[in-house]
């Protein structure tokens, strides 16, 4: 099924602009032409009444009107028709037409209504017919000195001039309407193109991101607020996704390195054990001295394998967050004593003295006893491996603000500055240790994680040729 085709923003926007203009112009021209028609008819009415009033003023001097003396009236209305350009009818009170002067005329019914209106409506009567061929009519009574109505003056003008004004204005309105329509359509098109281009850029950037390119960023300059907000959110999402993706890749490759290193470390003791077993079965077991030597080596290799497996297990637990710490109050003296007891024999064999430096015997701290001892053993073991015979290793506890710092200080060869940051990496062994038979390079990596699980960090200071100090601080209870 093909995806449903939707109209583009450009089309929507252009249509919207055009519809808005059409509706606005229709309302505007409707209201304007109705208002204009009213105004024009009102103006024509006022104008006509003024004509009628002026004529009434003049004819009042001719009262009373008698049918045999209408010469003066005749002259007056002729003169007025020329001045005002309006048709004039003068009626007697009973409706008899006494005189008239006009070019065209409205229907007799309209004139009759005007006569009647002038008679009964005070002070004047008007009517307007704003249609093609229509008339504006006004009538006023001629009132004698006694106050009685002696005649009616009717004036009438065609509304054609008003209609022409109305038509001219309507014509201009139409022209304005079409020009506005074209401009609105063009503006809608240009504006929607402006927005559409940015939205297309967004969809292209999103497609690029879906294809794994997290470097794409959207421009945020000169765009409407909503597009700006969208671009900012998109950019921050892209950078966070990029970081997360990079971290994921980094952790995946770290995981692969870890598995490769672990397999490599296991292969060495297994190969040694296999070799010895082959030699034993090939007849070496018959020589008791060789056999005992092989059995000792096998025991060493098995221990090494056991330690490695146990270290890997600890790291796996730390990685999975399943290593539970049992944090309780500990005596610093007790922890350091424990370490010296375990390491005593090893130190004696290496000809190295183990000193405990504990200025305050009452120092207490919060930590998981077994894990803290494990870290200190790891530090001491490393120190014993590197310190020269006849030197001293100091196990120190000192009180700092709110914490107790535990340290192992040796007089060994120290660690080169460029190696210092790497000694906590998994399977990292310094140049000198790489070839030896020491650990697998996991001791400090595990120590680091255990200390960090306690909410602390390992501090290391080392000067090549002048020894190293490994330590960490734990909070006091
Ligand atoms: P290993 O278990 O192989 O000793 P570690 O993780 O404990 O591995 O130590 C990593 C490396 O750091 C070691 O190979 C060693 O070279 C170096 N190192 C650790 N402690 C010391 C020290 N006190 N003096 C000199 N080098 C040290």
Coordinates of C-alpha atoms and ligand atoms in Angstrom, one line a residue:
X1 CA 0.0 0.0 0.0
X2 CA 1.5 3.3 -1.0
X3 CA 1.8 6.0 1.7
X4 CA -1.0 8.6 1.7
X5 CA 0.1 11.7 -0.2
X6 CA -0.4 14.8 1.8
X7 CA -0.5 18.4 0.5
X8 CA 2.7 20.3 1.2
X9 CA 2.9 23.2 3.7
X10 CA 3.4 25.5 0.8
X11 CA 0.0 24.6 -0.7
X12 CA -1.7 24.8 2.7
X13 CA -0.2 28.1 3.5
X14 CA -0.9 29.6 0.1
X15 CA -4.5 28.4 0.2
X16 CA -4.9 29.7 3.7
X17 CA -3.6 33.2 2.8
X18 CA -5.9 33.3 -0.3
X19 CA -9.0 32.2 1.7
X20 CA -8.3 34.7 4.4
X21 CA -7.9 37.5 1.9
X22 CA -11.1 36.5 0.0
X23 CA -13.2 36.3 3.2
X24 CA -11.7 39.6 4.5
X25 CA -12.2 41.4 1.2
X26 CA -15.8 40.1 0.8
X27 CA -16.7 41.3 4.3
X28 CA -14.9 44.6 3.8
X29 CA -16.4 45.3 0.4
X30 CA -19.9 44.3 1.6
X31 CA -19.7 46.5 4.6
X32 CA -18.1 49.3 2.7
X33 CA -20.5 49.4 -0.2
X34 CA -23.6 49.2 2.1
X35 CA -22.2 52.0 4.3
X36 CA -21.3 54.0 1.2
X37 CA -24.8 53.6 -0.3
X38 CA -26.4 54.8 3.0
X39 CA -24.1 57.8 3.1
X40 CA -24.6 58.8 -0.5
X41 CA -28.3 58.5 -0.2
X42 CA -28.3 60.6 3.0
X43 CA -26.1 63.2 1.2
X44 CA -28.5 63.3 -1.8
X45 CA -31.5 63.6 0.5
X46 CA -29.9 66.5 2.5
X47 CA -28.9 68.2 -0.7
X48 CA -32.4 67.9 -2.2
X49 CA -34.1 69.2 1.0
X50 CA -31.8 72.2 0.9
X51 CA -32.8 72.9 -2.8
X52 CA -36.5 72.6 -1.9
X53 CA -36.0 74.8 1.2
X54 CA -34.2 77.5 -0.8
X55 CA -37.0 77.5 -3.4
X56 CA -39.7 77.6 -0.8
X57 CA -38.0 80.7 0.7
X58 CA -38.1 82.4 -2.7
X59 CA -41.7 81.4 -3.6
X60 CA -43.0 82.5 -0.2
X61 CA -42.7 86.0 -1.6
X62 CA -45.0 85.1 -4.4
X63 CA -47.9 84.0 -2.1
X64 CA -50.7 83.6 -2.5
X65 CA -50.5 81.6 -5.7
X66 CA -53.3 82.2 -8.1
X67 CA -53.5 80.3 -11.4
X68 CA -53.8 83.5 -13.4
X69 CA -50.6 85.1 -12.0
X70 CA -47.9 82.5 -12.2
X71 CA -45.4 84.4 -14.3
X72 CA -43.2 85.2 -11.4
X73 CA -43.3 81.6 -10.2
X74 CA -42.3 80.4 -13.7
X75 CA -39.3 82.7 -13.8
X76 CA -38.2 81.7 -10.3
X77 CA -38.3 77.9 -10.9
X78 CA -36.6 78.2 -14.2
X79 CA -33.8 80.1 -12.6
X80 CA -33.6 77.6 -9.7
X81 CA -33.5 74.7 -12.1
X82 CA -30.6 76.2 -13.9
X83 CA -28.7 76.9 -10.6
X84 CA -29.4 73.6 -8.8
X85 CA -29.9 71.3 -11.8
X86 CA -33.0 69.8 -10.3
X87 CA -36.5 69.3 -11.5
X88 CA -39.2 71.5 -9.8
X89 CA -42.9 71.0 -9.4
X90 CA -45.2 73.5 -7.7
X91 CA -48.6 72.2 -6.6
X92 CA -51.6 73.9 -5.2
X93 CA -52.9 72.7 -1.8
X94 CA -55.5 70.4 -3.5
X95 CA -52.9 68.7 -5.7
X96 CA -53.4 70.8 -8.9
X97 CA -50.0 71.2 -10.7
X98 CA -49.5 74.9 -11.0
X99 CA -46.0 75.1 -12.6
X100 CA -43.1 72.8 -13.3
X101 CA -39.6 73.0 -14.7
X102 CA -37.6 69.9 -15.4
X103 CA -35.7 67.8 -18.0
X104 CA -36.7 64.4 -16.9
X105 CA -39.1 63.3 -14.2
X106 CA -39.9 60.5 -11.8
X107 CA -43.1 58.6 -12.2
X108 CA -46.4 60.4 -11.4
X109 CA -46.9 58.1 -8.4
X110 CA -43.6 59.3 -7.0
X111 CA -44.6 62.9 -7.6
X112 CA -48.0 62.3 -6.1
X113 CA -46.4 60.7 -3.0
X114 CA -44.2 63.8 -2.8
X115 CA -47.1 66.2 -2.9
X116 CA -48.9 64.2 -0.2
X117 CA -45.7 63.9 1.9
X118 CA -45.2 67.7 1.6
X119 CA -48.7 68.2 2.8
X120 CA -48.7 65.9 5.8
X121 CA -45.1 65.5 6.9
X122 CA -43.5 68.4 8.7
X123 CA -41.3 70.2 8.0
X124 CA -40.4 68.3 4.8
X125 CA -40.7 65.0 3.0
X126 CA -38.0 63.1 1.2
X127 CA -37.6 59.8 -0.6
X128 CA -34.6 58.1 -2.3
X129 CA -34.6 55.3 -4.8
X130 CA -30.9 54.3 -5.1
X131 CA -31.3 52.2 -8.2
X132 CA -30.5 52.7 -11.8
X133 CA -33.0 55.4 -13.1
X134 CA -34.0 56.2 -9.5
X135 CA -34.7 59.6 -8.1
X136 CA -34.2 61.5 -4.9
X137 CA -37.3 63.6 -4.2
X138 CA -38.0 66.3 -1.6
X139 CA -41.1 68.4 -0.9
X140 CA -41.9 71.2 1.4
X141 CA -45.1 73.2 2.0
X142 CA -45.5 76.9 1.1
X143 CA -47.0 78.4 4.3
X144 CA -48.9 81.7 4.1
X145 CA -48.8 84.4 6.8
X146 CA -51.8 82.9 8.5
X147 CA -49.9 79.7 9.0
X148 CA -52.0 77.7 6.5
X149 CA -50.5 75.6 3.7
X150 CA -51.0 77.3 0.4
X151 CA -49.0 75.1 -1.9
X152 CA -46.4 72.3 -2.1
X153 CA -42.9 72.6 -3.7
X154 CA -41.4 69.3 -5.0
X155 CA -37.9 69.0 -6.2
X156 CA -36.4 65.8 -7.7
X157 CA -32.9 64.9 -9.0
X158 CA -31.8 61.6 -10.6
X159 CA -29.5 59.5 -8.4
X160 CA -27.3 58.6 -11.3
X161 CA -24.3 60.8 -10.1
X162 CA -24.4 59.1 -6.7
X163 CA -24.6 55.7 -8.4
X164 CA -21.6 56.6 -10.5
X165 CA -19.6 57.4 -7.4
X166 CA -20.7 54.1 -5.9
X167 CA -19.7 52.2 -9.0
X168 CA -16.3 53.9 -9.2
X169 CA -15.6 53.0 -5.6
X170 CA -16.8 49.4 -6.1
X171 CA -14.6 49.1 -9.1
X172 CA -11.6 50.2 -7.1
X173 CA -12.5 47.8 -4.4
X174 CA -12.5 44.9 -6.9
X175 CA -9.2 46.0 -8.3
X176 CA -7.8 46.1 -4.7
X177 CA -9.3 42.7 -4.1
X178 CA -7.6 41.0 -7.0
X179 CA -4.2 42.7 -6.3
X180 CA -4.4 41.7 -2.6
X181 CA -5.3 38.2 -3.7
X182 CA -2.3 37.9 -6.0
X183 CA 0.0 39.5 -3.3
X184 CA -1.4 37.2 -0.6
X185 CA -0.9 34.1 -2.8
X186 CA 2.6 35.1 -3.6
X187 CA 3.4 36.0 0.1
X188 CA 1.9 32.7 1.2
X189 CA 4.0 30.9 -1.3
X190 CA 7.3 32.6 -0.3
X191 CA 6.6 32.4 3.4
X192 CA 5.7 28.7 3.3
X193 CA 8.8 28.1 1.2
X194 CA 10.8 29.8 3.9
X195 CA 9.3 27.5 6.6
X196 CA 9.1 24.5 4.4
X197 CA 12.9 24.7 3.7
X198 CA 13.7 24.6 7.4
X199 CA 11.3 21.7 7.9
X200 CA 12.9 19.8 5.0
X201 CA 16.3 20.5 6.6
X202 CA 15.0 18.9 9.8
X203 CA 13.7 15.8 8.1
X204 CA 17.0 15.4 6.2
X205 CA 18.9 15.8 9.5
X206 CA 16.7 13.3 11.2
X207 CA 17.2 10.9 8.3
X208 CA 21.0 11.4 8.5
X209 CA 20.8 10.7 12.3
X210 CA 18.8 7.5 11.6
X211 CA 21.7 6.5 9.3
X212 CA 24.1 7.0 12.2
X213 CA 25.4 10.6 11.5
X214 CA 25.0 12.4 14.9
X215 CA 27.0 15.4 13.7
X216 CA 24.1 17.0 11.9
X217 CA 22.9 20.3 13.5
X218 CA 20.0 22.5 12.5
X219 CA 20.5 26.2 11.9
X220 CA 18.8 28.4 14.7
X221 CA 19.3 31.8 13.2
X222 CA 16.5 33.9 11.7
X223 CA 13.7 31.4 12.2
X224 CA 10.2 31.7 13.9
X225 CA 10.1 30.9 17.6
X226 CA 8.5 27.5 17.2
X227 CA 11.0 26.4 14.6
X228 CA 13.8 27.8 16.8
X229 CA 12.5 25.7 19.8
X230 CA 12.3 22.7 17.6
X231 CA 15.8 23.2 16.2
X232 CA 17.3 23.7 19.7
X233 CA 15.5 20.6 21.1
X234 CA 16.7 18.6 18.0
X235 CA 20.3 19.8 18.4
X236 CA 20.5 18.9 22.0
X237 CA 18.8 15.5 21.3
X238 CA 21.4 14.9 18.5
X239 CA 24.3 15.8 20.7
X240 CA 23.0 13.6 23.6
X241 CA 22.3 10.7 21.3
X242 CA 25.8 11.2 19.8
X243 CA 27.4 11.1 23.2
X244 CA 25.3 8.0 24.3
X245 CA 26.1 6.3 21.0
X246 CA 29.8 7.0 21.4
X247 CA 29.7 5.8 25.0
X248 CA 27.9 2.6 23.9
X249 CA 30.5 2.0 21.2
X250 CA 33.3 2.7 23.8
X251 CA 31.7 0.3 26.3
X252 CA 31.2 -2.3 23.6
X253 CA 34.8 -2.2 22.6
X254 CA 35.9 -2.1 26.2
X255 CA 33.8 -5.2 26.8
X256 CA 35.4 -6.9 23.8
X257 CA 38.9 -5.9 25.0
X258 CA 38.0 -7.3 28.4
X259 CA 36.9 -10.7 27.1
X260 CA 40.0 -10.9 24.9
X261 CA 42.4 -10.0 27.7
X262 CA 40.6 -12.4 30.1
X263 CA 40.9 -15.3 27.7
X264 CA 44.5 -14.4 27.1
X265 CA 45.3 -14.3 30.8
X266 CA 43.6 -17.7 31.3
X267 CA 45.4 -19.3 28.4
X268 CA 48.8 -18.9 30.0
X269 CA 48.3 -21.0 33.2
X270 CA 46.1 -23.5 31.3
X271 CA 48.9 -24.0 28.7
X272 CA 51.5 -24.3 31.5
X273 CA 49.3 -27.0 33.3
X274 CA 48.7 -28.8 30.0
X275 CA 52.4 -28.8 29.3
X276 CA 53.3 -30.2 32.7
X277 CA 50.6 -32.9 32.5
X278 CA 52.0 -34.0 29.1
X279 CA 55.5 -34.1 30.5
X280 CA 54.3 -36.1 33.5
X281 CA 52.5 -38.7 31.3
X282 CA 55.5 -38.8 29.1
X283 CA 57.5 -40.3 31.9
X284 CA 58.6 -37.3 34.1
X285 CA 56.4 -38.8 36.9
X286 CA 58.9 -41.6 37.3
X287 CA 61.5 -39.1 38.6
X288 CA 60.3 -38.1 42.1
X289 CA 62.3 -34.9 42.2
X290 CA 61.0 -33.7 38.8
X291 CA 57.5 -34.8 39.7
X292 CA 57.5 -32.8 43.0
X293 CA 58.8 -29.8 41.1
X294 CA 56.1 -30.1 38.5
X295 CA 53.4 -30.5 41.2
X296 CA 54.6 -27.3 43.0
X297 CA 54.4 -25.4 39.6
X298 CA 51.0 -26.9 39.0
X299 CA 49.9 -25.7 42.4
X300 CA 51.2 -22.1 41.7
X301 CA 49.5 -22.0 38.3
X302 CA 46.3 -23.4 39.7
X303 CA 46.4 -20.6 42.4
X304 CA 47.0 -18.1 39.7
X305 CA 44.0 -19.4 37.7
X306 CA 41.9 -19.4 40.9
X307 CA 42.9 -15.8 41.7
X308 CA 42.1 -14.7 38.1
X309 CA 38.7 -16.3 38.1
X310 CA 37.9 -14.8 41.5
X311 CA 39.1 -11.3 40.2
X312 CA 37.0 -11.6 37.1
X313 CA 34.0 -12.6 39.1
X314 CA 34.4 -9.6 41.4
X315 CA 34.7 -7.3 38.3
X316 CA 31.6 -8.8 36.8
X317 CA 29.7 -8.2 40.0
X318 CA 31.0 -4.6 40.2
X319 CA 30.0 -4.1 36.6
X320 CA 26.5 -5.5 37.1
X321 CA 26.1 -3.5 40.3
X322 CA 25.4 -6.7 42.2
X323 CA 28.3 -6.4 44.5
X324 CA 26.6 -5.5 47.8
X325 CA 28.8 -3.6 50.3
X326 CA 28.1 -4.2 54.0
X327 CA 29.2 -0.8 55.3
X328 CA 29.7 -0.8 59.1
X329 CA 31.9 1.1 61.6
X330 CA 35.5 -0.1 61.5
X331 CA 38.6 0.6 63.6
X332 CA 41.4 1.8 61.4
X333 CA 43.9 0.0 63.7
X334 CA 42.1 -3.3 63.2
X335 CA 42.1 -3.0 59.4
X336 CA 45.8 -2.2 59.2
X337 CA 46.7 -5.0 61.7
X338 CA 44.7 -7.5 59.6
X339 CA 46.7 -6.5 56.5
X340 CA 50.1 -6.8 58.2
X341 CA 49.1 -10.2 59.6
X342 CA 48.2 -11.5 56.1
X343 CA 51.3 -10.0 54.5
X344 CA 53.7 -10.7 57.3
X345 CA 55.2 -13.9 55.9
X346 CA 55.5 -12.5 52.4
X347 CA 57.2 -9.4 53.6
X348 CA 59.6 -11.4 55.7
X349 CA 60.5 -13.6 52.7
X350 CA 61.2 -10.4 50.6
X351 CA 63.3 -9.0 53.4
X352 CA 61.0 -5.9 53.7
X353 CA 59.7 -4.4 57.0
X354 CA 56.0 -3.6 57.4
X355 CA 55.3 -0.6 59.7
X356 CA 52.0 0.5 60.9
X357 CA 51.8 4.3 61.4
X358 CA 48.6 5.1 63.4
X359 CA 48.9 8.4 65.4
X360 CA 45.4 8.1 66.9
X361 CA 44.5 4.6 68.0
X362 CA 40.8 5.5 68.3
X363 CA 40.3 6.3 64.6
X364 CA 37.1 4.9 63.2
X365 CA 35.6 4.9 59.7
X366 CA 32.7 3.6 57.7
X367 CA 33.3 0.8 55.2
X368 CA 32.9 -2.8 54.2
X369 CA 35.5 -4.6 56.2
X370 CA 36.4 -7.4 53.8
X371 CA 36.5 -5.1 50.7
X372 CA 38.6 -2.4 52.4
X373 CA 41.1 -5.0 53.5
X374 CA 41.0 -6.4 49.9
X375 CA 42.0 -2.9 48.6
X376 CA 44.8 -2.5 51.2
X377 CA 46.1 -6.0 50.5
X378 CA 46.2 -5.2 46.8
X379 CA 48.3 -2.0 47.6
X380 CA 50.6 -3.8 49.9
X381 CA 51.0 -6.7 47.6
X382 CA 52.0 -4.3 44.8
X383 CA 54.4 -2.5 47.1
X384 CA 56.0 -5.8 48.2
X385 CA 56.4 -6.8 44.5
X386 CA 58.2 -3.5 43.7
X387 CA 60.0 -2.4 46.9
X388 CA 63.7 -3.4 47.2
X389 CA 64.8 -5.8 49.9
X390 CA 65.8 -4.1 53.1
X391 CA 63.3 -1.2 52.5
X392 CA 60.2 -0.4 54.6
X393 CA 56.5 -0.3 53.7
X394 CA 54.3 2.0 55.8
X395 CA 50.6 1.3 56.3
X396 CA 49.3 4.7 57.4
X397 CA 46.0 6.0 58.8
X398 CA 45.5 9.7 59.4
X399 CA 42.5 11.7 60.4
X400 CA 41.4 14.4 57.9
X401 CA 38.3 16.7 58.1
X402 CA 35.4 14.2 58.5
X403 CA 37.3 11.4 56.9
X404 CA 40.1 8.9 57.7
X405 CA 42.7 8.4 55.0
X406 CA 44.3 4.9 54.7
X407 CA 47.6 4.8 52.7
X408 CA 50.3 2.3 51.7
X409 CA 53.7 4.0 51.2
X410 CA 56.7 2.2 49.6
X411 CA 60.3 3.1 48.7
X412 CA 60.1 1.2 45.4
X413 CA 61.0 2.4 41.9
X414 CA 57.9 4.5 41.6
X415 CA 55.7 4.7 38.5
X416 CA 56.4 6.9 35.4
X417 CA 54.1 9.8 35.0
X418 CA 52.7 8.6 31.7
X419 CA 51.9 5.2 33.3
X420 CA 50.4 6.7 36.4
X421 CA 46.9 7.3 34.9
X422 CA 46.9 3.8 33.3
X423 CA 47.7 1.6 36.3
X424 CA 43.9 1.5 37.2
X425 CA 43.0 0.1 33.7
X426 CA 41.9 -3.5 33.5
X427 CA 44.8 -5.8 32.6
X428 CA 47.3 -3.0 32.6
X429 CA 50.7 -3.9 33.8
X430 CA 53.7 -1.5 33.6
X431 CA 56.6 -2.2 31.3
X432 CA 58.6 -3.8 34.1
X433 CA 55.7 -6.0 35.3
X434 CA 54.5 -7.1 31.9
X435 CA 57.0 -9.9 31.6
X436 CA 57.0 -11.0 35.2
X437 CA 55.0 -13.6 36.8
X438 CA 52.9 -11.2 38.9
X439 CA 49.2 -10.6 38.7
X440 CA 47.0 -10.1 35.7
X441 CA 46.8 -6.4 36.1
X442 CA 43.4 -6.5 37.7
X443 CA 44.3 -5.7 41.3
X444 CA 44.2 -1.8 41.0
X445 CA 41.2 -1.9 38.7
X446 CA 39.2 -3.8 41.3
X447 CA 40.5 -1.6 44.1
X448 CA 39.4 1.5 42.2
X449 CA 35.9 0.2 41.7
X450 CA 35.6 -0.9 45.4
X451 CA 36.8 2.5 46.6
X452 CA 34.4 4.3 44.2
X453 CA 31.5 2.1 45.4
X454 CA 32.3 3.5 48.9
X455 CA 31.8 7.0 47.4
X456 CA 35.5 7.8 47.4
X457 CA 38.5 7.9 44.9
X458 CA 41.9 6.4 45.0
X459 CA 44.8 8.9 45.4
X460 CA 48.1 7.9 44.0
X461 CA 51.4 9.8 44.3
X462 CA 54.6 8.5 42.8
X463 CA 58.0 9.8 41.9
X464 CA 60.1 7.6 39.7
X465 CA 63.0 6.4 41.9
X466 CA 61.5 7.6 45.1
X467 CA 58.6 5.3 45.8
X468 CA 54.8 5.4 45.5
X469 CA 51.8 6.1 47.8
X470 CA 48.4 4.6 47.2
X471 CA 45.5 5.7 49.4
X472 CA 41.8 6.6 49.8
X473 CA 39.7 8.4 52.3
X474 CA 36.6 7.0 54.0
X475 CA 34.1 9.0 56.1
X476 CA 34.0 8.9 59.8
X477 CA 30.9 7.4 61.5
Ligands
LIG1 P1 48.9 -6.6 39.2 O1 47.9 -7.4 39.9 O2 49.4 -7.3 38.0 O3 50.0 -6.2 40.1 P2 47.8 -4.1 39.4 O4 46.5 -3.7 38.8 O5 47.7 -4.3 40.9 O6 48.2 -5.4 38.6 O7 48.9 -3.0 39.1 C1 49.0 -2.6 37.8 C2 50.4 -2.1 37.5 O8 50.7 -1.0 38.3 C3 51.4 -3.1 37.9 O9 51.8 -3.8 36.8 C4 52.6 -2.3 38.4 O10 53.6 -2.2 37.4 C5 52.1 -1.0 38.7 N1 52.1 -0.7 40.2 C6 51.2 -0.9 41.1 N2 51.6 -0.6 42.3 C7 52.9 -0.2 42.2 C8 53.9 0.2 43.1 N3 53.6 0.3 44.4 N4 55.1 0.5 42.6 C9 55.4 0.4 41.3 N5 54.5 0.0 40.3 C10 53.2 -0.3 40.8

